[in-house]
Amino acid sequence: MTDSWSASNYDTHASFVPKLGNIILDKLDAKPSERILDFGCGDGVLTQQLAQKCHTVVGIDASPDMIAKAKQLRQGIAEYHVADGHCLDDWFDEQKQEPFDAVFSSATLHWLKEPAKAIRGIHHVLKPNGRMVAEFGGFMNCGEVHTALITAMNRRGHDGKALSPWYFPSEAEYSKLLEANGFRVDSIELVPRMTQLNTDIAGWLTTFGFAFLEVLKTEQERQEVLAEIMEHLRPVYQREDGKWFIMYVRLRVVAYKQ
Ligand code: BEZ
């Protein structure tokens, strides 16, 4: 499988993502005796913070480039593996991993287009009564950029909606999925969060919008789409001082394996 992620692009354009992970890390409230799985650990910045709070932390991510970066940052107890979040149960069985007290996930679950499969995998790797504590994109997340991408692709003869790699559920939809797959929902909330970007919309799009941009045939066409979306959003999403913002909507979930 090709790896569309670039750890260096992520560091330049999206280092705000792990920095904003502190709220869900606090909700996890990791204990010194606990064994925790970081599901979608990316470059390992949050995983290292988690490692200071618990006994063992194992980070998994589908991107080999991100896992290579995480291994460079590693200090102490964190362990990292490349693994597809849709096949967590297979990875766990093949690796003969021990069950986890908790599965933690920040800014990842919206990339899994088969959410029930991901939830069943998380259920499989938890101890009885283990908890899942996750934050990811919920209903209307990054709505303006998402809509602009879909529109730009539709205009060029592609099916923009079908190209979207993201799943942004409502609280009701995700609660139903959790309950249907063996979890008791302790809390779930959608939280809008105005988010300042490291760079600009084009930087954000090249880091996260690759599923759309990759289908365009030429670099010129890609540059046209980036410029079109930047200019479309500039009047409202660029502040007076030149800084760019996107309205993120986070879904924060705490659920227990039944
Ligand atoms: C998010 O963290 O919500 C997100 C990241 C990339 C693309 C879309 C959403």
PDB file of N, CA, C and O in Angstrom, residues 223-253:
ATOM      1  N   GLN A 223      -2.507  22.581  -8.225  1.00  0.00           N
ATOM      2  CA  GLN A 223      -2.242  23.957  -7.777  1.00  0.00           C
ATOM      3  C   GLN A 223      -3.480  24.837  -7.996  1.00  0.00           C
ATOM      4  O   GLN A 223      -3.784  25.706  -7.176  1.00  0.00           O
ATOM      5  N   GLU A 224      -4.203  24.575  -9.090  1.00  0.00           N
ATOM      6  CA  GLU A 224      -5.427  25.359  -9.367  1.00  0.00           C
ATOM      7  C   GLU A 224      -6.476  25.114  -8.278  1.00  0.00           C
ATOM      8  O   GLU A 224      -7.128  26.037  -7.812  1.00  0.00           O
ATOM      9  N   VAL A 225      -6.623  23.849  -7.887  1.00  0.00           N
ATOM     10  CA  VAL A 225      -7.613  23.524  -6.843  1.00  0.00           C
ATOM     11  C   VAL A 225      -7.211  24.189  -5.516  1.00  0.00           C
ATOM     12  O   VAL A 225      -8.054  24.784  -4.823  1.00  0.00           O
ATOM     13  N   LEU A 226      -5.928  24.116  -5.170  1.00  0.00           N
ATOM     14  CA  LEU A 226      -5.479  24.730  -3.909  1.00  0.00           C
ATOM     15  C   LEU A 226      -5.763  26.238  -3.927  1.00  0.00           C
ATOM     16  O   LEU A 226      -6.301  26.782  -2.950  1.00  0.00           O
ATOM     17  N   ALA A 227      -5.434  26.890  -5.050  1.00  0.00           N
ATOM     18  CA  ALA A 227      -5.632  28.347  -5.141  1.00  0.00           C
ATOM     19  C   ALA A 227      -7.124  28.689  -5.095  1.00  0.00           C
ATOM     20  O   ALA A 227      -7.543  29.643  -4.420  1.00  0.00           O
ATOM     21  N   GLU A 228      -7.931  27.883  -5.787  1.00  0.00           N
ATOM     22  CA  GLU A 228      -9.391  28.133  -5.842  1.00  0.00           C
ATOM     23  C   GLU A 228      -9.995  28.064  -4.421  1.00  0.00           C
ATOM     24  O   GLU A 228     -10.775  28.926  -4.028  1.00  0.00           O
ATOM     25  N   ILE A 229      -9.591  27.040  -3.660  1.00  0.00           N
ATOM     26  CA  ILE A 229     -10.180  26.873  -2.318  1.00  0.00           C
ATOM     27  C   ILE A 229      -9.658  27.962  -1.371  1.00  0.00           C
ATOM     28  O   ILE A 229     -10.411  28.534  -0.577  1.00  0.00           O
ATOM     29  N   MET A 230      -8.374  28.292  -1.489  1.00  0.00           N
ATOM     30  CA  MET A 230      -7.808  29.381  -0.657  1.00  0.00           C
ATOM     31  C   MET A 230      -8.596  30.675  -0.873  1.00  0.00           C
ATOM     32  O   MET A 230      -8.985  31.345   0.074  1.00  0.00           O
ATOM     33  N   GLU A 231      -8.814  31.012  -2.150  1.00  0.00           N
ATOM     34  CA  GLU A 231      -9.490  32.292  -2.453  1.00  0.00           C
ATOM     35  C   GLU A 231     -10.956  32.258  -2.044  1.00  0.00           C
ATOM     36  O   GLU A 231     -11.497  33.255  -1.582  1.00  0.00           O
ATOM     37  N   HIS A 232     -11.579  31.065  -2.153  1.00  0.00           N
ATOM     38  CA  HIS A 232     -12.972  30.916  -1.732  1.00  0.00           C
ATOM     39  C   HIS A 232     -13.115  31.165  -0.219  1.00  0.00           C
ATOM     40  O   HIS A 232     -14.063  31.795   0.241  1.00  0.00           O
ATOM     41  N   LEU A 233     -12.135  30.677   0.556  1.00  0.00           N
ATOM     42  CA  LEU A 233     -12.255  30.757   2.019  1.00  0.00           C
ATOM     43  C   LEU A 233     -11.642  32.024   2.612  1.00  0.00           C
ATOM     44  O   LEU A 233     -11.987  32.419   3.727  1.00  0.00           O
ATOM     45  N   ARG A 234     -10.744  32.657   1.851  1.00  0.00           N
ATOM     46  CA  ARG A 234      -9.985  33.793   2.402  1.00  0.00           C
ATOM     47  C   ARG A 234     -10.857  34.869   3.077  1.00  0.00           C
ATOM     48  O   ARG A 234     -10.533  35.316   4.201  1.00  0.00           O
ATOM     49  N   PRO A 235     -11.991  35.291   2.491  1.00  0.00           N
ATOM     50  CA  PRO A 235     -12.738  36.399   3.097  1.00  0.00           C
ATOM     51  C   PRO A 235     -13.215  36.114   4.517  1.00  0.00           C
ATOM     52  O   PRO A 235     -13.386  37.042   5.311  1.00  0.00           O
ATOM     53  N   VAL A 236     -13.438  34.840   4.857  1.00  0.00           N
ATOM     54  CA  VAL A 236     -14.020  34.529   6.169  1.00  0.00           C
ATOM     55  C   VAL A 236     -13.040  33.782   7.084  1.00  0.00           C
ATOM     56  O   VAL A 236     -13.085  33.937   8.301  1.00  0.00           O
ATOM     57  N   TYR A 237     -12.131  32.998   6.525  1.00  0.00           N
ATOM     58  CA  TYR A 237     -11.292  32.115   7.363  1.00  0.00           C
ATOM     59  C   TYR A 237      -9.881  32.624   7.577  1.00  0.00           C
ATOM     60  O   TYR A 237      -9.094  31.986   8.280  1.00  0.00           O
ATOM     61  N   GLN A 238      -9.562  33.795   7.002  1.00  0.00           N
ATOM     62  CA  GLN A 238      -8.270  34.412   7.298  1.00  0.00           C
ATOM     63  C   GLN A 238      -8.530  35.639   8.166  1.00  0.00           C
ATOM     64  O   GLN A 238      -9.294  36.539   7.803  1.00  0.00           O
ATOM     65  N   ARG A 239      -7.880  35.656   9.365  1.00  0.00           N
ATOM     66  CA  ARG A 239      -8.111  36.750  10.315  1.00  0.00           C
ATOM     67  C   ARG A 239      -7.382  38.017   9.857  1.00  0.00           C
ATOM     68  O   ARG A 239      -6.514  37.958   8.999  1.00  0.00           O
ATOM     69  N   GLU A 240      -7.702  39.151  10.497  1.00  0.00           N
ATOM     70  CA  GLU A 240      -7.101  40.445  10.112  1.00  0.00           C
ATOM     71  C   GLU A 240      -5.582  40.388  10.120  1.00  0.00           C
ATOM     72  O   GLU A 240      -4.912  41.051   9.329  1.00  0.00           O
ATOM     73  N   ASP A 241      -5.007  39.575  11.047  1.00  0.00           N
ATOM     74  CA  ASP A 241      -3.536  39.519  11.152  1.00  0.00           C
ATOM     75  C   ASP A 241      -2.923  38.503  10.179  1.00  0.00           C
ATOM     76  O   ASP A 241      -1.735  38.212  10.264  1.00  0.00           O
ATOM     77  N   GLY A 242      -3.743  37.946   9.289  1.00  0.00           N
ATOM     78  CA  GLY A 242      -3.198  37.024   8.279  1.00  0.00           C
ATOM     79  C   GLY A 242      -3.272  35.551   8.678  1.00  0.00           C
ATOM     80  O   GLY A 242      -3.028  34.675   7.853  1.00  0.00           O
ATOM     81  N   LYS A 243      -3.577  35.247   9.953  1.00  0.00           N
ATOM     82  CA  LYS A 243      -3.633  33.839  10.395  1.00  0.00           C
ATOM     83  C   LYS A 243      -4.901  33.166   9.856  1.00  0.00           C
ATOM     84  O   LYS A 243      -5.963  33.773   9.814  1.00  0.00           O
ATOM     85  N   TRP A 244      -4.735  31.872   9.515  1.00  0.00           N
ATOM     86  CA  TRP A 244      -5.857  31.086   8.973  1.00  0.00           C
ATOM     87  C   TRP A 244      -6.472  30.191  10.049  1.00  0.00           C
ATOM     88  O   TRP A 244      -5.750  29.631  10.886  1.00  0.00           O
ATOM     89  N   PHE A 245      -7.789  30.018   9.966  1.00  0.00           N
ATOM     90  CA  PHE A 245      -8.527  29.192  10.928  1.00  0.00           C
ATOM     91  C   PHE A 245      -9.470  28.241  10.193  1.00  0.00           C
ATOM     92  O   PHE A 245      -9.927  28.548   9.089  1.00  0.00           O
ATOM     93  N   ILE A 246      -9.762  27.125  10.846  1.00  0.00           N
ATOM     94  CA  ILE A 246     -10.826  26.220  10.369  1.00  0.00           C
ATOM     95  C   ILE A 246     -11.697  25.901  11.581  1.00  0.00           C
ATOM     96  O   ILE A 246     -11.174  25.765  12.696  1.00  0.00           O
ATOM     97  N   MET A 247     -13.001  25.750  11.354  1.00  0.00           N
ATOM     98  CA  MET A 247     -13.868  25.342  12.470  1.00  0.00           C
ATOM     99  C   MET A 247     -13.882  23.811  12.541  1.00  0.00           C
ATOM    100  O   MET A 247     -14.518  23.155  11.715  1.00  0.00           O
ATOM    101  N   TYR A 248     -13.151  23.274  13.491  1.00  0.00           N
ATOM    102  CA  TYR A 248     -13.189  21.841  13.752  1.00  0.00           C
ATOM    103  C   TYR A 248     -14.396  21.541  14.656  1.00  0.00           C
ATOM    104  O   TYR A 248     -14.770  22.381  15.481  1.00  0.00           O
ATOM    105  N   VAL A 249     -14.975  20.363  14.502  1.00  0.00           N
ATOM    106  CA  VAL A 249     -16.002  19.909  15.456  1.00  0.00           C
ATOM    107  C   VAL A 249     -15.532  18.552  15.963  1.00  0.00           C
ATOM    108  O   VAL A 249     -15.423  17.596  15.186  1.00  0.00           O
ATOM    109  N   ARG A 250     -15.219  18.484  17.242  1.00  0.00           N
ATOM    110  CA  ARG A 250     -14.673  17.243  17.808  1.00  0.00           C
ATOM    111  C   ARG A 250     -15.782  16.402  18.434  1.00  0.00           C
ATOM    112  O   ARG A 250     -16.666  16.947  19.114  1.00  0.00           O
ATOM    113  N   LEU A 251     -15.696  15.105  18.229  1.00  0.00           N
ATOM    114  CA  LEU A 251     -16.580  14.178  18.948  1.00  0.00           C
ATOM    115  C   LEU A 251     -15.729  13.549  20.039  1.00  0.00           C
ATOM    116  O   LEU A 251     -14.694  12.929  19.746  1.00  0.00           O
ATOM    117  N   ARG A 252     -16.098  13.777  21.288  1.00  0.00           N
ATOM    118  CA  ARG A 252     -15.337  13.234  22.430  1.00  0.00           C
ATOM    119  C   ARG A 252     -16.157  12.116  23.060  1.00  0.00           C
ATOM    120  O   ARG A 252     -17.317  12.320  23.433  1.00  0.00           O
ATOM    121  N   VAL A 253     -15.527  10.954  23.188  1.00  0.00           N
ATOM    122  CA  VAL A 253     -16.245   9.753  23.600  1.00  0.00           C
ATOM    123  C   VAL A 253     -15.511   9.035  24.720  1.00  0.00           C
ATOM    124  O   VAL A 253     -14.295   8.841  24.648  1.00  0.00           O
TER     125      VAL A 253
END
